[in-house]
Every structure is written in C-alpha cells, then in structure tokens.
PDB file of C-alpha atoms in Angstrom:
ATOM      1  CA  UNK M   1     184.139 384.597  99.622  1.00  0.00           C
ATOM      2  CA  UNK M   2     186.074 383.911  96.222  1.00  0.00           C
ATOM      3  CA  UNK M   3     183.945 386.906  94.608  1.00  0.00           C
ATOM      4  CA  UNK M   4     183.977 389.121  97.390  1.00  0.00           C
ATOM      5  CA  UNK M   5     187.977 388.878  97.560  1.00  0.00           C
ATOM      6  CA  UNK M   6     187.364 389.428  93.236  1.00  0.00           C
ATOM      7  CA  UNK M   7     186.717 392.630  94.326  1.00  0.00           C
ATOM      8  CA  UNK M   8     188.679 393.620  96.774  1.00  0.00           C
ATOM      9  CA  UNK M   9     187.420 392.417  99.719  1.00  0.00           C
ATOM     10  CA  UNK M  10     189.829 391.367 102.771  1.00  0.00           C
ATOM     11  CA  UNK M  11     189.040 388.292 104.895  1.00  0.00           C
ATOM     12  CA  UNK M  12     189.779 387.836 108.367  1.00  0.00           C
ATOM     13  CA  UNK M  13     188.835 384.340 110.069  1.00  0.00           C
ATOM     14  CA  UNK M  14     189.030 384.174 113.659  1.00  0.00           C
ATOM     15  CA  UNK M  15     188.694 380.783 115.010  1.00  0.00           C
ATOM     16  CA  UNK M  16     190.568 378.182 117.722  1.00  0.00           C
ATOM     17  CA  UNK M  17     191.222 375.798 114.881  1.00  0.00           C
ATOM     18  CA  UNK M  18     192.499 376.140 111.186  1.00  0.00           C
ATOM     19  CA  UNK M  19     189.533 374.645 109.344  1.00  0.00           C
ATOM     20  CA  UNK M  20     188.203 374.727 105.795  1.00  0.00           C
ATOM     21  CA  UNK M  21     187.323 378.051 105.386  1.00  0.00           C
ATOM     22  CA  UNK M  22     190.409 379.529 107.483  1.00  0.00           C
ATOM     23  CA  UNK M  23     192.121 378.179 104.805  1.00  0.00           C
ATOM     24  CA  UNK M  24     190.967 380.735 102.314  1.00  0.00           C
ATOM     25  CA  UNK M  25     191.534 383.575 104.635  1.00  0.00           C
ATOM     26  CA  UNK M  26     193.844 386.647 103.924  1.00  0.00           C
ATOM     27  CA  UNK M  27     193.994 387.245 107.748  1.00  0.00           C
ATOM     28  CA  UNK M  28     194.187 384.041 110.369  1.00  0.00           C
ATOM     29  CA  UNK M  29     193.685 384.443 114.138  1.00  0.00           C
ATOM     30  CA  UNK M  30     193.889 381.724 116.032  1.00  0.00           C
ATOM     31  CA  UNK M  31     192.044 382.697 118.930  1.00  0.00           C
ATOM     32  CA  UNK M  32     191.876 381.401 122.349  1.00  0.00           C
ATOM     33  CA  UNK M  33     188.522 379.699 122.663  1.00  0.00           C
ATOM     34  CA  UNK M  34     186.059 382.386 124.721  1.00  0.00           C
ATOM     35  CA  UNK M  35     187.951 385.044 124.086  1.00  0.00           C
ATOM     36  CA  UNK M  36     186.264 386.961 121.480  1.00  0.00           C
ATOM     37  CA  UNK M  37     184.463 389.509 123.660  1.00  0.00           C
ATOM     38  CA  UNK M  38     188.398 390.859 124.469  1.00  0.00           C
ATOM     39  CA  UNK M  39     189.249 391.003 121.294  1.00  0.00           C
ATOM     40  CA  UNK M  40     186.465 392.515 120.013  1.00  0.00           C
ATOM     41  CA  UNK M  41     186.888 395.181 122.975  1.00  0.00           C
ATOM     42  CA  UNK M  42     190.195 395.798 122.215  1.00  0.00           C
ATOM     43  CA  UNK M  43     189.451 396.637 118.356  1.00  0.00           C
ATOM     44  CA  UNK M  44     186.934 398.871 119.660  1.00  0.00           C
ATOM     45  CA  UNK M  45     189.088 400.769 122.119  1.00  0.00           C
ATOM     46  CA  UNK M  46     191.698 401.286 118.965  1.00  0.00           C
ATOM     47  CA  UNK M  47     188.995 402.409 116.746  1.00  0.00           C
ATOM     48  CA  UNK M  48     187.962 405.291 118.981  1.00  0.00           C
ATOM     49  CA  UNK M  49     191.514 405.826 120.246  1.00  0.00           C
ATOM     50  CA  UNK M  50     192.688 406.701 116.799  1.00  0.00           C
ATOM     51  CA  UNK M  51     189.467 408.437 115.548  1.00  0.00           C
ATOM     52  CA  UNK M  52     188.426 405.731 113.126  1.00  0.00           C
ATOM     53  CA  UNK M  53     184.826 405.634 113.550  1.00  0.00           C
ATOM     54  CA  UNK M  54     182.030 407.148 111.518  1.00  0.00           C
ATOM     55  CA  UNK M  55     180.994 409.737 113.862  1.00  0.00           C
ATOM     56  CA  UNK M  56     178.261 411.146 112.136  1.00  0.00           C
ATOM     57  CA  UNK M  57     176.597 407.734 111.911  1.00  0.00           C
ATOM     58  CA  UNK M  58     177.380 407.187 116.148  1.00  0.00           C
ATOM     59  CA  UNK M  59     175.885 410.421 116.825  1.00  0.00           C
ATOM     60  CA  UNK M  60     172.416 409.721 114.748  1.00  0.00           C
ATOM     61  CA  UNK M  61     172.276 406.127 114.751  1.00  0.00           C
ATOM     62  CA  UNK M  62     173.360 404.664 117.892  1.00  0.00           C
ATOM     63  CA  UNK M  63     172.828 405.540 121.461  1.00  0.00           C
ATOM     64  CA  UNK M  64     176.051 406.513 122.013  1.00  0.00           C
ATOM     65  CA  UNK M  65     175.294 410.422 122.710  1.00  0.00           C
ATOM     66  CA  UNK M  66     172.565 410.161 125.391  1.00  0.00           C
ATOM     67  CA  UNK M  67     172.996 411.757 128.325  1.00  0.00           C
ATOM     68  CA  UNK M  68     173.492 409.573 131.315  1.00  0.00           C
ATOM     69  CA  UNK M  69     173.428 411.065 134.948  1.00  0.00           C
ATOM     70  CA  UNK M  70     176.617 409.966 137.010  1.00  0.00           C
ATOM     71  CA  UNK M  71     175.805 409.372 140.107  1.00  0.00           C
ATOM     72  CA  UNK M  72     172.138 407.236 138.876  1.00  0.00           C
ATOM     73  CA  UNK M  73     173.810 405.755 135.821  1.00  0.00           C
ATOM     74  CA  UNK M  74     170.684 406.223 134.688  1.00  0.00           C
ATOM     75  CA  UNK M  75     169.641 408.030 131.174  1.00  0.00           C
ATOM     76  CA  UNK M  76     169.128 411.840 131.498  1.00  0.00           C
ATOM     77  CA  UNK M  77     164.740 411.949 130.674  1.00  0.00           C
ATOM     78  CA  UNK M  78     162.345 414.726 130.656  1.00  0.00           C
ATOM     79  CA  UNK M  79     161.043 413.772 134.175  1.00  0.00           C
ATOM     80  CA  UNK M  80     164.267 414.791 135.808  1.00  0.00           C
ATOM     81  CA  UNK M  81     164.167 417.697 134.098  1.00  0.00           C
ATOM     82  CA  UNK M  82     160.574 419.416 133.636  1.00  0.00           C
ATOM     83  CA  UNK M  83     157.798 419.007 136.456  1.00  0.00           C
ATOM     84  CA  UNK M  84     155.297 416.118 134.921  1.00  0.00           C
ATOM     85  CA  UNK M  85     158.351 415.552 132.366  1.00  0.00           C
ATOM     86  CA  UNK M  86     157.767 412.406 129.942  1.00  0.00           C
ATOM     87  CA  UNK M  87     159.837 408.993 131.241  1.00  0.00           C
ATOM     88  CA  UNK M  88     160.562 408.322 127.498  1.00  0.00           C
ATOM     89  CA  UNK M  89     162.079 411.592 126.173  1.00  0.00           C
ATOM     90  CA  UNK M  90     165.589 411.143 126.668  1.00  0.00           C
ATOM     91  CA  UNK M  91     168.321 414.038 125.816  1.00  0.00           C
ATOM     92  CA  UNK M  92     172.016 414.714 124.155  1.00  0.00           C
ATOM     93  CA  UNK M  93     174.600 417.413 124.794  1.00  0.00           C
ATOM     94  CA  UNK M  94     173.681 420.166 121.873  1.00  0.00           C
ATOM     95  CA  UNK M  95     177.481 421.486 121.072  1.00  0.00           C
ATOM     96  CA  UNK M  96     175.928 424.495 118.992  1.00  0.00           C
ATOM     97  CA  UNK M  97     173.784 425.657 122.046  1.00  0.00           C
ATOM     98  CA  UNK M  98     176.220 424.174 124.528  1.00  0.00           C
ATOM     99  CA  UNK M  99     172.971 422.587 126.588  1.00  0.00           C
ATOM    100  CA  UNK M 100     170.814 419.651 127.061  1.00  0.00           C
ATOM    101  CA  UNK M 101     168.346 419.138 123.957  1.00  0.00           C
ATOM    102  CA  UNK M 102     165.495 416.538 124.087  1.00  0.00           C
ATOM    103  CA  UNK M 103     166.877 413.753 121.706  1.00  0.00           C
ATOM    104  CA  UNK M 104     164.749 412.993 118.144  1.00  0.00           C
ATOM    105  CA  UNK M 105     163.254 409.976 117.743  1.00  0.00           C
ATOM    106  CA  UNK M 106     163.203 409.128 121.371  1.00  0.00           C
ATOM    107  CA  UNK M 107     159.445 406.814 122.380  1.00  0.00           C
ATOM    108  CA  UNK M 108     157.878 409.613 123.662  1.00  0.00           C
ATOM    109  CA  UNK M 109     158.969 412.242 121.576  1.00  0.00           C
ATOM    110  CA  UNK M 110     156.491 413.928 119.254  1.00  0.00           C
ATOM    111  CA  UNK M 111     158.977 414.436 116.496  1.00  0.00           C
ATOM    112  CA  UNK M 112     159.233 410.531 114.570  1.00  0.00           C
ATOM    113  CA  UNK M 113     162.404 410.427 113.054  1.00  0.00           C
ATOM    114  CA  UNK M 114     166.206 410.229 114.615  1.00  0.00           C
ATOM    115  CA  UNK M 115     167.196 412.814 111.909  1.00  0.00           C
ATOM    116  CA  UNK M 116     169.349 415.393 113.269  1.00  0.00           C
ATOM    117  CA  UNK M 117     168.324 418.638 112.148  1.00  0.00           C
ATOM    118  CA  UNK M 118     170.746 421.934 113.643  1.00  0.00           C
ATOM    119  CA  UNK M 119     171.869 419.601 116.244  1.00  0.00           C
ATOM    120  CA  UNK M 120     175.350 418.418 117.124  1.00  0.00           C
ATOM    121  CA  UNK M 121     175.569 415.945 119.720  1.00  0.00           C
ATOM    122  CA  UNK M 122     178.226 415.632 122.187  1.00  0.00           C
ATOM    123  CA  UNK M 123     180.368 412.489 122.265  1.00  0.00           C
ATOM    124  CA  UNK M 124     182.507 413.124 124.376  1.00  0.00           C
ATOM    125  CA  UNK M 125     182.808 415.353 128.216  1.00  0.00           C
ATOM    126  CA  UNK M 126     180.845 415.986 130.988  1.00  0.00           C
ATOM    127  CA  UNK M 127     178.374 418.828 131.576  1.00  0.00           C
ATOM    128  CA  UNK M 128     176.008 420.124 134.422  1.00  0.00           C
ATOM    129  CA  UNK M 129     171.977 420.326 134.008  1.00  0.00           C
ATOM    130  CA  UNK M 130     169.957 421.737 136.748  1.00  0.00           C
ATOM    131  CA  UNK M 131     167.000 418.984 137.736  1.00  0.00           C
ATOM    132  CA  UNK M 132     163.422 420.078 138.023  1.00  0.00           C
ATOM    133  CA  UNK M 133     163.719 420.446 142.153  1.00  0.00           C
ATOM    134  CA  UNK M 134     166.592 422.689 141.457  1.00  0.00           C
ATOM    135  CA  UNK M 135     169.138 420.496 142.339  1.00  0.00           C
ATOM    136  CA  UNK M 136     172.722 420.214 139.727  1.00  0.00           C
ATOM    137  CA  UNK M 137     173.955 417.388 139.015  1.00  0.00           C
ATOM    138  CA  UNK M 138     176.813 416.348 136.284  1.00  0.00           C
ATOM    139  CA  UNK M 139     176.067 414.395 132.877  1.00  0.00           C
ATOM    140  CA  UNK M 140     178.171 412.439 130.780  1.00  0.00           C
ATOM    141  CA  UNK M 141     177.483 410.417 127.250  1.00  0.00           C
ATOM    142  CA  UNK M 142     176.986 406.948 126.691  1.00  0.00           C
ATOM    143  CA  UNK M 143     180.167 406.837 124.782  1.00  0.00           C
ATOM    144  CA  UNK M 144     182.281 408.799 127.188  1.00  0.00           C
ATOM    145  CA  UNK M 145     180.996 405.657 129.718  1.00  0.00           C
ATOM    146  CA  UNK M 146     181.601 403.090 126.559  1.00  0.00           C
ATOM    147  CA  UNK M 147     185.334 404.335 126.422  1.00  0.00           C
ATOM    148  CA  UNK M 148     186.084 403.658 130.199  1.00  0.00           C
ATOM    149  CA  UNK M 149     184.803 400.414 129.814  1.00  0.00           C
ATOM    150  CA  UNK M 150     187.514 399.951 126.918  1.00  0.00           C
ATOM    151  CA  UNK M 151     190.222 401.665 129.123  1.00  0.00           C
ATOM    152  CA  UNK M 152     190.264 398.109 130.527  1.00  0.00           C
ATOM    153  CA  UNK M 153     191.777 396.348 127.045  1.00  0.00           C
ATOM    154  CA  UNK M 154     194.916 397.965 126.091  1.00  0.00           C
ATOM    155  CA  UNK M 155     196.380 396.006 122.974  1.00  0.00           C
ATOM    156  CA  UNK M 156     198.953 394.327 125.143  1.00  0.00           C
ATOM    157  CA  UNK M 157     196.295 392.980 127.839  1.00  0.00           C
ATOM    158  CA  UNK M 158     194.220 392.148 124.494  1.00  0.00           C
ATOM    159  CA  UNK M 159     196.937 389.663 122.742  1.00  0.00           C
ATOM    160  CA  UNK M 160     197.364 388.229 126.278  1.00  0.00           C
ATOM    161  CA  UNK M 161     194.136 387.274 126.712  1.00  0.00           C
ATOM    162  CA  UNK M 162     193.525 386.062 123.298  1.00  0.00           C
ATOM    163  CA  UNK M 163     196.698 384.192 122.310  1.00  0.00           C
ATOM    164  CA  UNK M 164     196.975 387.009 119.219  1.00  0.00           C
ATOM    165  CA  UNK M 165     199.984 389.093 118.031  1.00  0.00           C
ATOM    166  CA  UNK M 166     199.281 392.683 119.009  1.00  0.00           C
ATOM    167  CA  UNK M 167     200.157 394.139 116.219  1.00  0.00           C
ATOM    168  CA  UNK M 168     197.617 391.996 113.892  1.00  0.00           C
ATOM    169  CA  UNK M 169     195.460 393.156 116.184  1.00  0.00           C
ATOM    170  CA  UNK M 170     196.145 396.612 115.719  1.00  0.00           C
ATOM    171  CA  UNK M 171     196.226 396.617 111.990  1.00  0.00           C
ATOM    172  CA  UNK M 172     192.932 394.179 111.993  1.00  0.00           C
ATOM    173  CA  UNK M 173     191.327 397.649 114.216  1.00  0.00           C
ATOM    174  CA  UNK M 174     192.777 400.572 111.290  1.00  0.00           C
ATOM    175  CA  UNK M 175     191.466 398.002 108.632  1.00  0.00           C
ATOM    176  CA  UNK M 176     188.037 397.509 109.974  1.00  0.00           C
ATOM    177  CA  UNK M 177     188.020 401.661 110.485  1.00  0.00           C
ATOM    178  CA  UNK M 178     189.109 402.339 107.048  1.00  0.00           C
ATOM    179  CA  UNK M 179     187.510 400.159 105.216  1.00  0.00           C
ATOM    180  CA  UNK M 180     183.905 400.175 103.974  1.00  0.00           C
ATOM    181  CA  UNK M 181     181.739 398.536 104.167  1.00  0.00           C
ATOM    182  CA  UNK M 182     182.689 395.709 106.003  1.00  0.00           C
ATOM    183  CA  UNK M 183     180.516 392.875 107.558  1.00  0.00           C
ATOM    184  CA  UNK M 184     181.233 390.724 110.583  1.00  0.00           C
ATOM    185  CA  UNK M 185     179.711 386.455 110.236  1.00  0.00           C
ATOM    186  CA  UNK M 186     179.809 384.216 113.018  1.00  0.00           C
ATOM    187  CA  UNK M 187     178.411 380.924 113.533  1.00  0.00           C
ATOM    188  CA  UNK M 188     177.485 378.653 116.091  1.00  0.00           C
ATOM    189  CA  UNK M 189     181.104 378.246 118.089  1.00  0.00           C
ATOM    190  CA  UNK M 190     180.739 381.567 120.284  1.00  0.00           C
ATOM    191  CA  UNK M 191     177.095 380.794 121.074  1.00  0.00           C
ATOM    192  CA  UNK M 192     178.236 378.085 123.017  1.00  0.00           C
ATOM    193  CA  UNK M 193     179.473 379.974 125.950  1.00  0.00           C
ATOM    194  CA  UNK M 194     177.894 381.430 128.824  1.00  0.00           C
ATOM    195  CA  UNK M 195     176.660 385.545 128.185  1.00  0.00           C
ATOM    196  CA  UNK M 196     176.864 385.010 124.496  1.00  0.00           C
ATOM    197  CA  UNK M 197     174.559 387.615 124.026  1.00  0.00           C
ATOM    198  CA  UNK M 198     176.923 390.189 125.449  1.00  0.00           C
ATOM    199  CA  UNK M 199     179.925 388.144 122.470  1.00  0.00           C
ATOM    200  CA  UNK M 200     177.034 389.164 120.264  1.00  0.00           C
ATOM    201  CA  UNK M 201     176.730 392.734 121.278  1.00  0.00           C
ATOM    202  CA  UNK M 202     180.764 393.493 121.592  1.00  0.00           C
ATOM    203  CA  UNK M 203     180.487 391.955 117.496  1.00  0.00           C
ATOM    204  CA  UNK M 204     178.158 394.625 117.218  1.00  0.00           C
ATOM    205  CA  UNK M 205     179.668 397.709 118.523  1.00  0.00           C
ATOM    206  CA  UNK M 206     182.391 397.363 116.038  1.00  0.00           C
ATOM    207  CA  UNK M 207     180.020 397.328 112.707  1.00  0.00           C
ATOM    208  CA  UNK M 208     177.916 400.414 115.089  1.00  0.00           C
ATOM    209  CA  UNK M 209     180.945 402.378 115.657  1.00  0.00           C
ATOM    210  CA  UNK M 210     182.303 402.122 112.437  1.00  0.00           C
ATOM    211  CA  UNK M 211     179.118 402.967 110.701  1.00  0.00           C
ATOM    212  CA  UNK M 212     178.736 399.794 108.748  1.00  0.00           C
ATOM    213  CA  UNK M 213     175.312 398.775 109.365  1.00  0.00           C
ATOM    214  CA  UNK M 214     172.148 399.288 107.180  1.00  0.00           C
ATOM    215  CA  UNK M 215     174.401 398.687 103.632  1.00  0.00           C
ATOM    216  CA  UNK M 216     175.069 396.365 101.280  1.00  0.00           C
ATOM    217  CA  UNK M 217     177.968 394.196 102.219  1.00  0.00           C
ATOM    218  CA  UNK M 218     178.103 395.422 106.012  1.00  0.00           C
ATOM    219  CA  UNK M 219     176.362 394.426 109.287  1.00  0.00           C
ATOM    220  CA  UNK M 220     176.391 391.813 111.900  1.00  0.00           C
ATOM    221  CA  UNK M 221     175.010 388.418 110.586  1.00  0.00           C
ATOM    222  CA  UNK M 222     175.203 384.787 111.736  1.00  0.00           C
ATOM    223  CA  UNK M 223     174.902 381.846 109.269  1.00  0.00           C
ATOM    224  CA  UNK M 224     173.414 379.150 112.020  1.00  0.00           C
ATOM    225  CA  UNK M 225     169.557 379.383 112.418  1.00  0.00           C
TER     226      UNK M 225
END
C-alpha cells in the first residue's frame, strides 16, 4: 500500500469499522454492513451515466453487446435466426452495416478469437431482426438491459442505503473512471452474507466496465483463500 501510494496510487477502504488498514487510507467509507452490492451499483450507474467507461474494452471483452431478444430475455443465437442455426453462435448489433452480425469468439463459432475485426458493436438501442419462421421481433444489448437495472440506484437512493455521503460517492465513481489501472481487494467480510456471489459480480462490473482487467495493477482479487 505504502509503495503503491509512492507512486501515485489512491486508496479507498470501504469497511463498517475503522480498522488497521482504514487507517492508511486516502478515502474512508464507512459502509453500512451488506450494503456493498448498492454501492457498487450506484458507481456503476455514474460510470456509464457520465461516459467513463472504456468502451472499446466493453464492446470486445465483456458480454455487454450481445443481443438479447425482449420478450424471451433470452440471447439472440443462430437457431432463431437460420433454419438448423447453431445454439452457441450468439450475435451483436454491427453499427457499420446497421444489422445483426454473428459475434467472434462465441462456442460455436468457427472463427477463435473475440478480436473485432470491421465490426462495431452496438451498446446501446433497440433494433428489429426477422426470425427464421419469418416472424420480427425487437432486440436490445446486454448493456442497454445492464443500465435499467442501474436506473434503480440513483446517488441519493445509493448514500441512503449505504450510510455514505453522495458526493464521495460520486467523486469515488469519476476517480475509478479516470484512473488507470485500478484494482478492487476484498476479503472475507462480504462473503459472509447471503448471494455473495452476486457482491462478487457487482465488484466486478466496475473493474469490466472500466476496462481494468487483464493489467498490471488492475482486476478483481480477494486476499482470503
């Protein structure tokens, strides 16, 4: 921690009690025990709210772009699309060609890499395909579904829930979005609750939507075995 703040690193501790390594914190939240799935949530909504993620890395890296059918919820695949169509090619919105394109890297996809090659995904919107049996229905993205999840944490419900002041909040969100790399550690206290795999995963889609996994000094790691 000493030599990471050496050079230039910020940390943030978030934790119900001010303990030994809170102490040597640049940032202190205090947080109301459980409640780090809203906060986390909230940082999220701010970082796509005010256009602070890496969206190069969302659109290659993540799942974000997929195509998801509304009314199913379930992903957009080959087999809704082409008679004897594979279950495990999946499919983004191309912006260039302004149509569905079969997604690289997907499990049944011939091509084996996620590399984006004359392809720009859509993030964002919603778009009509026409199904094998002729039948149009309307698509969205994963994200587009991600960021009506986060409608539901607005900074003010946030610091409610967690006991924090909004605006540290807020300028904990820009910070994480701006900058890099930056690496989220937890330990053994958020484990302890019921659905801690889905604390886990909201941890995760701030290092995803900021771009900060896969480099030195960034990621999603836990110190407790």
């Amino acid at each position: 921690g000493y030599e990471a703040r050496y050079n230039g690193a910020k940390i943030v501790a978030v934790s119900p009690d001010f303990n030994s390594s809170c102490m040597h914190a640049d940032l202190y939240f205090k947080i109301r025990p459980g409640t780090d799935t809203a906060l986390a949530l909230g940082a999220a909504k701010i970082l796509i709210d005010e256009k602070l993620i890496d969206a190069p890395y969302v659109k290659e890296q993540t799942d974000l772009p997929l195509l998801v059918v509304r009314d199913s919820k379930r992903f957009l695949r080959e087999s809704d699309l082409k008679a004897g169509g594979k279950e495990d090619v999946f499919y983004l919105w191309d912006g260039k060609q302004q149509k569905a394109v079969a997604a690289p890297g997907s499990m049944g996809a011939e091509q084996r890499t996620i590399a984006l090659q004359n392809v720009d995904p859509a993030l964002t919107g919603s778009f009509k395909v026409t199904l094998a049996d002729g039948k149009a229905v309307e698509v969205t993205t994963v994200f587009e579904m991600l960021r009506g999840e986060l409608a539901q944490y607005p900074l003010e419900r946030v610091a409610e829930i967690t006991g924090l002041p909004a605006h540290e909040i807020q300028a904990f969100a820009r910070e994480l979005g701006t900058r890099k790399p930056a690496m989220i550690i937890h330990g053994a206290g958020v484990n302890h609750w019921f659905h801690n795999d889905l604390i886990n995963r909201s941890l995760i889609l701030l290092v995803a939507l900021t771009g900060n996994v896969g480099m030195n000094g960034g990621g999603f790691n836990h110190y407790v075995g």
